[in-house]
Tab-separated table of C-alpha atoms and ligand atoms in Angstrom:
chain	number	residue	atom	x	y	z
A	1	UNK	CA	-2.816	-267.177	4.507
A	2	UNK	CA	-6.366	-266.546	3.238
A	3	UNK	CA	-8.120	-263.986	5.497
A	4	UNK	CA	-11.773	-263.101	5.792
A	5	UNK	CA	-12.794	-259.653	4.683
A	6	UNK	CA	-14.878	-259.217	7.842
A	7	UNK	CA	-14.309	-259.683	11.574
A	8	UNK	CA	-17.344	-261.105	13.381
A	9	UNK	CA	-15.836	-260.471	16.836
A	10	UNK	CA	-13.879	-257.248	17.433
A	11	UNK	CA	-12.274	-255.926	20.586
A	12	UNK	CA	-12.318	-252.161	20.060
A	13	UNK	CA	-9.954	-251.275	22.916
A	14	UNK	CA	-12.711	-250.627	25.432
A	15	UNK	CA	-15.749	-252.532	24.166
A	16	UNK	CA	-16.768	-255.640	22.244
A	17	UNK	CA	-18.258	-255.324	18.786
A	18	UNK	CA	-20.244	-258.236	17.340
A	19	UNK	CA	-21.532	-258.638	13.800
A	20	UNK	CA	-25.265	-259.325	14.218
A	21	UNK	CA	-25.596	-262.713	12.515
A	22	UNK	CA	-29.393	-262.636	12.753
A	23	UNK	CA	-29.469	-259.904	10.108
A	24	UNK	CA	-27.066	-261.425	7.596
A	25	UNK	CA	-26.909	-261.540	4.647
A	26	UNK	CA	-29.354	-258.655	4.172
A	27	UNK	CA	-27.557	-256.222	6.493
A	28	UNK	CA	-24.062	-256.027	7.987
A	29	UNK	CA	-24.741	-254.421	11.346
A	30	UNK	CA	-22.348	-254.383	14.311
A	31	UNK	CA	-23.584	-254.086	17.900
A	32	UNK	CA	-21.310	-252.590	20.545
A	33	UNK	CA	-21.267	-254.185	24.021
A	34	UNK	CA	-19.863	-252.801	27.263
A	35	UNK	CA	-21.525	-255.174	29.759
A	36	UNK	CA	-21.167	-258.934	30.151
A	37	UNK	CA	-24.872	-259.460	30.882
A	38	UNK	CA	-25.790	-257.989	27.513
A	39	UNK	CA	-23.229	-260.251	25.839
A	40	UNK	CA	-24.803	-263.300	27.522
A	41	UNK	CA	-28.131	-262.183	26.016
A	42	UNK	CA	-26.486	-261.819	22.587
A	43	UNK	CA	-25.136	-265.380	22.775
A	44	UNK	CA	-28.556	-266.720	23.798
A	45	UNK	CA	-30.330	-264.754	21.050
A	46	UNK	CA	-27.886	-265.854	18.303
A	47	UNK	CA	-26.329	-262.446	17.565
A	48	UNK	CA	-23.171	-264.550	17.686
A	49	UNK	CA	-23.257	-268.327	17.316
A	50	UNK	CA	-20.981	-271.251	16.526
A	51	UNK	CA	-19.079	-273.113	19.235
A	52	UNK	CA	-15.631	-271.442	19.097
A	53	UNK	CA	-17.163	-268.003	18.429
A	54	UNK	CA	-19.319	-268.084	21.552
A	55	UNK	CA	-16.293	-269.161	23.630
A	56	UNK	CA	-14.194	-266.270	22.319
A	57	UNK	CA	-17.078	-263.839	22.791
A	58	UNK	CA	-17.562	-264.971	26.389
A	59	UNK	CA	-13.839	-264.519	27.057
A	60	UNK	CA	-14.024	-260.880	25.934
A	61	UNK	CA	-17.207	-260.482	28.000
A	62	UNK	CA	-15.227	-261.448	31.092
A	63	UNK	CA	-12.879	-258.549	30.285
A	64	UNK	CA	-15.894	-256.222	30.039
A	65	UNK	CA	-17.126	-257.484	33.390
A	66	UNK	CA	-13.745	-256.926	35.046
A	67	UNK	CA	-13.523	-253.455	33.486
A	68	UNK	CA	-16.968	-252.549	34.801
A	69	UNK	CA	-16.760	-254.032	38.287
A	70	UNK	CA	-13.193	-253.027	39.171
A	71	UNK	CA	-14.180	-249.403	38.542
A	72	UNK	CA	-17.644	-249.411	40.143
A	73	UNK	CA	-17.557	-251.991	42.954
A	74	UNK	CA	-14.794	-250.424	45.097
A	75	UNK	CA	-12.780	-253.499	46.062
A	76	UNK	CA	-15.659	-255.997	45.982
A	77	UNK	CA	-15.465	-256.758	42.260
A	78	UNK	CA	-14.890	-260.532	42.426
A	79	UNK	CA	-18.453	-261.409	43.391
A	80	UNK	CA	-20.224	-259.577	40.524
A	81	UNK	CA	-17.555	-260.803	38.132
A	82	UNK	CA	-18.211	-264.430	39.112
A	83	UNK	CA	-21.965	-263.868	38.732
A	84	UNK	CA	-21.361	-262.561	35.209
A	85	UNK	CA	-19.266	-265.653	34.411
A	86	UNK	CA	-22.102	-267.884	35.637
A	87	UNK	CA	-24.588	-266.002	33.488
A	88	UNK	CA	-22.354	-266.323	30.429
A	89	UNK	CA	-21.852	-270.058	31.025
A	90	UNK	CA	-25.631	-270.570	31.131
A	91	UNK	CA	-26.297	-268.687	27.888
A	92	UNK	CA	-26.193	-271.825	25.704
A	93	UNK	CA	-25.730	-275.311	27.172
A	94	UNK	CA	-24.392	-277.545	24.402
A	95	UNK	CA	-21.142	-276.140	22.980
A	96	UNK	CA	-18.307	-277.004	25.354
A	97	UNK	CA	-16.151	-274.163	24.017
A	98	UNK	CA	-18.208	-271.719	26.080
A	99	UNK	CA	-17.338	-273.257	29.453
A	100	UNK	CA	-13.849	-274.165	28.234
A	101	UNK	CA	-13.092	-270.492	27.512
A	102	UNK	CA	-14.684	-269.304	30.762
A	103	UNK	CA	-12.703	-271.817	32.815
A	104	UNK	CA	-9.536	-270.629	31.108
A	105	UNK	CA	-10.422	-267.008	31.947
A	106	UNK	CA	-11.078	-268.011	35.566
A	107	UNK	CA	-7.692	-269.704	35.848
A	108	UNK	CA	-6.056	-266.529	34.538
A	109	UNK	CA	-8.142	-264.451	36.960
A	110	UNK	CA	-6.975	-266.523	39.906
A	111	UNK	CA	-3.354	-265.637	39.038
A	112	UNK	CA	-4.015	-261.958	38.365
A	113	UNK	CA	-4.185	-260.075	41.671
A	114	UNK	CA	-6.286	-256.963	42.238
A	115	UNK	CA	-5.964	-255.319	38.819
A	116	UNK	CA	-6.940	-258.155	36.475
A	117	UNK	CA	-8.162	-256.315	33.355
A	118	UNK	CA	-4.913	-256.342	31.341
A	119	UNK	CA	-4.222	-260.012	32.124
A	120	UNK	CA	-7.774	-261.030	31.221
A	121	UNK	CA	-7.620	-259.111	27.962
A	122	UNK	CA	-4.339	-260.825	27.152
A	123	UNK	CA	-5.952	-264.227	27.800
A	124	UNK	CA	-9.018	-263.438	25.677
A	125	UNK	CA	-6.811	-262.312	22.792
A	126	UNK	CA	-4.789	-265.517	23.075
A	127	UNK	CA	-7.946	-267.651	23.017
A	128	UNK	CA	-9.045	-265.759	19.896
A	129	UNK	CA	-5.689	-265.995	18.098
A	130	UNK	CA	-5.120	-269.659	18.998
A	131	UNK	CA	-8.500	-270.518	17.522
A	132	UNK	CA	-7.623	-268.871	14.200
A	133	UNK	CA	-4.320	-270.760	14.087
A	134	UNK	CA	-6.027	-274.059	14.956
A	135	UNK	CA	-8.500	-273.495	12.129
A	136	UNK	CA	-5.740	-273.012	9.584
A	137	UNK	CA	-4.009	-276.189	10.744
A	138	UNK	CA	-7.282	-278.120	10.552
A	139	UNK	CA	-7.892	-276.645	7.111
A	140	UNK	CA	-4.603	-277.981	5.771
A	141	UNK	CA	-4.974	-281.390	7.369
A	142	UNK	CA	-8.577	-281.842	6.335
A	143	UNK	CA	-7.828	-280.719	2.781
A	144	UNK	CA	-5.014	-283.275	2.528
A	145	UNK	CA	-7.605	-286.064	2.904
A	146	UNK	CA	-9.597	-284.846	-0.094
A	147	UNK	CA	-8.735	-286.043	-3.598
A	148	UNK	CA	-8.648	-283.768	-6.606
A	149	UNK	CA	-11.955	-283.706	-8.444
A	150	UNK	CA	-14.132	-284.440	-5.407
A	151	UNK	CA	-17.148	-282.472	-4.169
A	152	UNK	CA	-18.368	-281.772	-0.656
A	153	UNK	CA	-21.555	-281.074	1.216
A	154	UNK	CA	-21.161	-278.898	4.290
A	155	UNK	CA	-23.768	-278.046	6.881
A	156	UNK	CA	-24.720	-275.232	9.238
A	157	UNK	CA	-22.135	-272.434	9.370
A	158	UNK	CA	-18.674	-273.355	10.535
A	159	UNK	CA	-16.710	-270.491	9.005
A	160	UNK	CA	-15.267	-267.175	10.138
A	161	UNK	CA	-18.638	-266.272	11.624
A	162	UNK	CA	-18.678	-269.369	13.837
A	163	UNK	CA	-15.055	-269.213	14.984
A	164	UNK	CA	-12.237	-266.755	15.611
A	165	UNK	CA	-11.721	-266.681	11.840
A	166	UNK	CA	-11.323	-269.017	8.816
A	167	UNK	CA	-13.464	-271.830	10.192
A	168	UNK	CA	-13.512	-275.503	11.148
A	169	UNK	CA	-15.322	-277.486	8.429
A	170	UNK	CA	-15.482	-274.369	6.265
A	171	UNK	CA	-11.749	-273.916	6.862
A	172	UNK	CA	-11.237	-277.362	5.315
A	173	UNK	CA	-13.459	-276.345	2.391
A	174	UNK	CA	-11.510	-273.073	1.976
A	175	UNK	CA	-8.157	-274.857	2.065
A	176	UNK	CA	-9.261	-277.602	-0.340
A	177	UNK	CA	-10.688	-275.003	-2.718
A	178	UNK	CA	-7.478	-272.968	-2.586
A	179	UNK	CA	-5.467	-275.951	-3.867
A	180	UNK	CA	-8.038	-276.635	-6.613
A	181	UNK	CA	-9.162	-279.996	-5.277
A	182	UNK	CA	-12.870	-279.309	-5.160
A	183	UNK	CA	-15.208	-279.408	-8.103
A	184	UNK	CA	-18.303	-278.290	-6.247
A	185	UNK	CA	-19.328	-277.103	-2.786
A	186	UNK	CA	-22.869	-277.846	-1.646
A	187	UNK	CA	-24.319	-276.350	1.535
A	188	UNK	CA	-27.415	-277.502	3.404
A	189	UNK	CA	-29.848	-274.696	4.223
A	190	UNK	CA	-29.961	-275.729	7.906
A	191	UNK	CA	-33.484	-275.187	9.181
A	192	UNK	CA	-34.714	-273.393	11.176
A	193	UNK	CA	-32.046	-270.665	11.464
A	194	UNK	CA	-30.756	-271.147	7.915
A	195	UNK	CA	-27.112	-270.868	8.910
A	196	UNK	CA	-26.209	-272.603	5.630
A	197	UNK	CA	-28.349	-270.500	3.308
A	198	UNK	CA	-27.718	-267.176	5.026
A	199	UNK	CA	-24.225	-267.420	6.513
A	200	UNK	CA	-22.205	-270.151	4.794
A	201	UNK	CA	-23.321	-269.028	1.333
A	202	UNK	CA	-22.500	-265.396	2.241
A	203	UNK	CA	-19.033	-266.296	3.498
A	204	UNK	CA	-18.117	-268.556	0.587
A	205	UNK	CA	-19.250	-266.012	-1.974
A	206	UNK	CA	-17.122	-263.331	-0.306
A	207	UNK	CA	-14.145	-265.628	-1.014
A	208	UNK	CA	-15.356	-266.207	-4.590
A	209	UNK	CA	-16.066	-269.876	-3.847
A	210	UNK	CA	-19.211	-270.871	-5.758
A	211	UNK	CA	-21.795	-272.547	-3.561
A	212	UNK	CA	-24.871	-274.610	-4.390
A	213	UNK	CA	-27.582	-274.707	-1.755
A	214	UNK	CA	-29.770	-277.711	-1.141
A	215	UNK	CA	-32.748	-278.113	1.155
A	216	UNK	CA	-31.829	-280.231	4.154
A	217	UNK	CA	-34.084	-283.012	2.917
A	218	UNK	CA	-32.264	-283.246	-0.455
A	219	UNK	CA	-29.017	-284.569	1.063
A	220	UNK	CA	-29.612	-288.324	0.693
A	221	UNK	CA	-30.744	-287.878	-2.917
A	222	UNK	CA	-27.614	-285.796	-3.628
A	223	UNK	CA	-25.550	-288.719	-2.322
A	224	UNK	CA	-27.550	-291.290	-4.285
A	225	UNK	CA	-26.806	-289.232	-7.401
A	226	UNK	CA	-23.075	-289.448	-6.536
A	227	UNK	CA	-22.752	-285.662	-6.491
A	228	UNK	CA	-20.610	-285.573	-3.306
A	229	UNK	CA	-17.799	-287.699	-1.943
A	230	UNK	CA	-17.647	-285.939	1.416
A	231	UNK	CA	-19.838	-284.461	4.104
A	232	UNK	CA	-17.779	-282.087	6.244
A	233	UNK	CA	-19.174	-280.618	9.450
A	234	UNK	CA	-17.943	-278.998	12.630
A	235	UNK	CA	-18.878	-279.977	16.186
A	236	UNK	CA	-20.169	-278.281	19.304
A	237	UNK	CA	-18.769	-281.015	21.510
A	238	UNK	CA	-16.948	-284.288	20.960
A	239	UNK	CA	-17.272	-286.880	23.727
A	240	UNK	CA	-14.433	-289.123	24.915
A	241	UNK	CA	-15.628	-291.977	22.698
A	242	UNK	CA	-15.752	-289.751	19.597
A	243	UNK	CA	-19.516	-289.147	19.554
A	244	UNK	CA	-20.114	-285.812	17.810
A	245	UNK	CA	-22.678	-283.331	19.078
A	246	UNK	CA	-23.447	-280.839	16.327
A	247	UNK	CA	-26.257	-278.936	14.601
A	248	UNK	CA	-29.510	-280.855	14.404
A	249	UNK	CA	-29.449	-282.764	11.136
A	250	UNK	CA	-25.802	-283.825	11.317
A	251	UNK	CA	-26.803	-287.301	12.495
A	252	UNK	CA	-29.102	-287.932	9.556
A	253	UNK	CA	-26.334	-286.763	7.197
A	254	UNK	CA	-23.913	-289.240	8.806
A	255	UNK	CA	-26.439	-292.092	8.494
A	256	UNK	CA	-27.014	-291.243	4.830
A	257	UNK	CA	-23.233	-291.013	4.249
A	258	UNK	CA	-22.652	-294.532	5.553
A	259	UNK	CA	-25.439	-295.959	3.413
A	260	UNK	CA	-24.073	-294.313	0.266
A	261	UNK	CA	-20.346	-294.756	0.892
A	262	UNK	CA	-19.815	-290.992	1.286
A	263	UNK	CA	-17.052	-290.087	3.767
A	264	UNK	CA	-17.960	-288.126	6.898
A	265	UNK	CA	-15.343	-285.661	8.158
A	266	UNK	CA	-15.754	-283.684	11.391
A	267	UNK	CA	-13.376	-280.761	11.924
A	268	UNK	CA	-13.147	-279.638	15.547
A	269	UNK	CA	-10.408	-277.914	17.543
A	270	UNK	CA	-9.158	-279.476	20.783
A	271	UNK	CA	-11.210	-276.847	22.651
A	272	UNK	CA	-14.319	-278.700	21.402
A	273	UNK	CA	-13.248	-282.060	22.865
A	274	UNK	CA	-14.919	-282.936	26.134
A	275	UNK	CA	-13.023	-285.952	27.413
A	276	UNK	CA	-14.836	-285.742	30.736
A	277	UNK	CA	-17.985	-287.221	29.268
A	278	UNK	CA	-17.763	-290.809	28.104
A	279	UNK	CA	-20.350	-290.523	25.330
A	280	UNK	CA	-22.796	-288.170	23.662
A	281	UNK	CA	-25.832	-289.253	25.696
A	282	UNK	CA	-24.519	-287.188	28.616
A	283	UNK	CA	-24.677	-283.850	26.830
A	284	UNK	CA	-27.461	-281.352	27.448
A	285	UNK	CA	-29.078	-280.719	24.092
A	286	UNK	CA	-30.385	-277.167	23.851
A	287	UNK	CA	-34.109	-276.958	23.164
A	288	UNK	CA	-35.005	-273.758	21.364
A	289	UNK	CA	-38.378	-271.989	21.172
A	290	UNK	CA	-41.154	-273.612	19.130
A	291	UNK	CA	-41.692	-270.290	17.372
A	292	UNK	CA	-38.443	-270.810	15.426
A	293	UNK	CA	-40.229	-273.604	13.542
A	294	UNK	CA	-43.823	-272.394	13.646
A	295	UNK	CA	-43.039	-268.888	12.412
A	296	UNK	CA	-40.865	-267.179	9.862
A	297	UNK	CA	-39.796	-263.563	10.382
A	298	UNK	CA	-42.509	-263.195	13.016
A	299	UNK	CA	-45.248	-264.529	10.687
A	300	UNK	CA	-47.033	-267.772	11.554
A	301	UNK	CA	-46.383	-270.354	8.806
A	302	UNK	CA	-47.500	-273.573	10.530
A	303	UNK	CA	-51.142	-274.508	10.891
A	304	UNK	CA	-52.625	-272.959	14.029
A	305	UNK	CA	-52.706	-275.497	16.828
A	306	UNK	CA	-49.574	-277.374	15.683
A	307	UNK	CA	-46.762	-277.617	18.198
A	308	UNK	CA	-43.056	-278.063	17.429
A	309	UNK	CA	-40.080	-279.997	18.810
A	310	UNK	CA	-36.947	-277.928	18.306
A	311	UNK	CA	-33.692	-279.468	19.551
A	312	UNK	CA	-30.775	-277.353	18.294
A	313	UNK	CA	-28.256	-280.217	18.177
A	314	UNK	CA	-28.058	-283.981	17.782
A	315	UNK	CA	-25.596	-286.759	18.589
A	316	UNK	CA	-23.785	-288.590	15.805
A	317	UNK	CA	-22.334	-291.888	17.054
A	318	UNK	CA	-18.551	-292.091	16.626
A	319	UNK	CA	-18.981	-295.224	14.516
A	320	UNK	CA	-20.426	-293.061	11.734
A	321	UNK	CA	-17.473	-290.630	11.695
A	322	UNK	CA	-14.709	-291.515	9.239
A	323	UNK	CA	-12.297	-288.728	10.198
A	324	UNK	CA	-12.047	-286.362	13.136
A	325	UNK	CA	-9.724	-283.522	12.174
A	326	UNK	CA	-8.146	-281.482	14.963
A	327	UNK	CA	-5.225	-279.057	14.930
A	328	UNK	CA	-3.137	-281.779	16.619
A	329	UNK	CA	-3.782	-284.341	13.917
A	330	UNK	CA	-6.359	-286.458	12.147
A	331	UNK	CA	-8.044	-289.369	13.879
A	332	UNK	CA	-9.465	-291.959	11.492
A	333	UNK	CA	-12.465	-293.859	12.878
A	334	UNK	CA	-12.298	-292.091	16.270
A	335	UNK	CA	-12.803	-294.069	19.461
A	336	UNK	CA	-12.042	-293.753	23.166
A	337	UNK	CA	-8.433	-294.968	22.982
A	338	UNK	CA	-7.479	-292.688	20.085
A	339	UNK	CA	-9.082	-289.633	21.669
A	340	UNK	CA	-7.448	-290.255	25.051
A	341	UNK	CA	-4.081	-289.960	23.334
A	342	UNK	CA	-4.958	-286.351	22.444
A	343	UNK	CA	-5.605	-285.234	26.023
A	344	UNK	CA	-2.119	-283.914	26.852
A	345	UNK	CA	-2.140	-281.677	23.811
A	346	UNK	CA	-5.105	-279.619	25.056
A	347	UNK	CA	-4.326	-276.075	26.085
A	348	UNK	CA	-4.828	-275.674	29.817
A	349	UNK	CA	-3.079	-272.349	30.408
B	1	MRU	O1	-26.785	-273.060	16.787
B	1	MRU	P1	-25.447	-272.675	16.218
B	1	MRU	O2	-25.548	-271.883	14.948
B	1	MRU	O3	-24.549	-272.034	17.245
B	1	MRU	O4	-24.777	-274.061	15.830
B	1	MRU	C1	-23.486	-274.073	15.298
B	1	MRU	C2	-23.040	-275.419	14.881
B	1	MRU	O5	-23.713	-276.404	15.108
B	1	MRU	C3	-21.685	-275.550	14.252
B	1	MRU	O6	-21.681	-276.608	13.353
B	1	MRU	C4	-20.689	-275.774	15.370
B	1	MRU	O7	-20.657	-274.731	16.271
B	1	MRU	C5	-19.336	-276.171	15.016
B	1	MRU	S1	-18.423	-275.252	13.880
B	1	MRU	C6	-17.809	-273.880	14.403
C-alpha cells in the first residue's frame, strides 16, 4: 500500500499536531494544539482544509476539549465540551464531513459515562483510520475505470493533505499511476488559495508522479486539444440527487467536460454523502473574505476600489457527473434512486 511520506494530522498522545497548509510548499511547519477553540480557528483559517481532513481534525479536537474540561471543570465538563463542539461545527459551513464527524463523536460521548477521554480518542482514531481505508478502496475502484494511455486533469487538493491519508480524487490518480495507466497528470492551480499549484503539485512530486500545472482558465482549451480524457475531483458534500458541492470551479470543469466528451469522475467517501438534503441548492456555500482575491501575500493586486465575490464552493448538477466513486462502489450517472441504495452502508457507529 503506497503511503505518504508526511502526516498532515498527528495525534501526539496528548495534543494535536497539524501541518500548516498555508505555508506549503515553501515551509513544512507543524503547529501543536491543546485546545479545541484554537483548532476551530485553524480550520477556519485553512491551516487544515479538505472535507475529510477537517472532520478528522474536529474529532481529535473533541478529545482535546474532553481532556481539558474533565480536568478543569470539576464535574461540570459537559457544558463547555458541547460549546466547543458547536464552535467546531461552525468553523466552515459547506463540507458535511465536519458535522458528520462531530455527530459521531457526540454519539460516542453519550455512551461514555463520566470519564470519556479514552473512548473519544478511540472514536477519533477510528474515524481517521476508516477514512484512509476508504480512500484506498476508492483509489482502486476509480483507477479501474481508467484505460491505459489516458490522461487526467485534477482540481484543488484532494490528497493526503485533504484527507486522513492517500486522498479521494488524488487517491484515484495515485492508484492509476501505480498501475501505469496514466500518461499525464494535469492539475488546475485553483485560485485563490492555489491548492492545486501549492499542495497537489507538492504531494504528487513527493510520490515521483510528474505533474503539469495549468491556470484554471486553460481547462476548456486543454480539453479541446484532447489532452485529457478525465476530470477527477473530490467533493465537500454530495446531495441525495447526486449534485456535487466542491471547490469553486468544479462546475465549470464539468460543463466543459460534457461539451468536449471528457468524462467527469467524483471520488467521495460515504462520509461526504448528505442524503438529508434533496439537492445542492440547499447547501450553505461558504463565502470567504474579498481580500483573498484582491490581495496576494498581503499585497494589493486588484485595482483600488474593486470589490470581489468569493464563494469557496459551487454546485455541479448530478447530470454532469459520469461516475461517483465511493468506497462502497461506483455509481454511474448518479441520481436519487441510486444514491438511496447506498444509505445503509454509511457508518453510523
Ligand atoms: O477550501 P478547501 O481547500 O477546504 O476545499 C477543498 C475541496 O474543495 C476538496 O476538493 C474537497 O474537500 C474534497 S477532497 C478531499
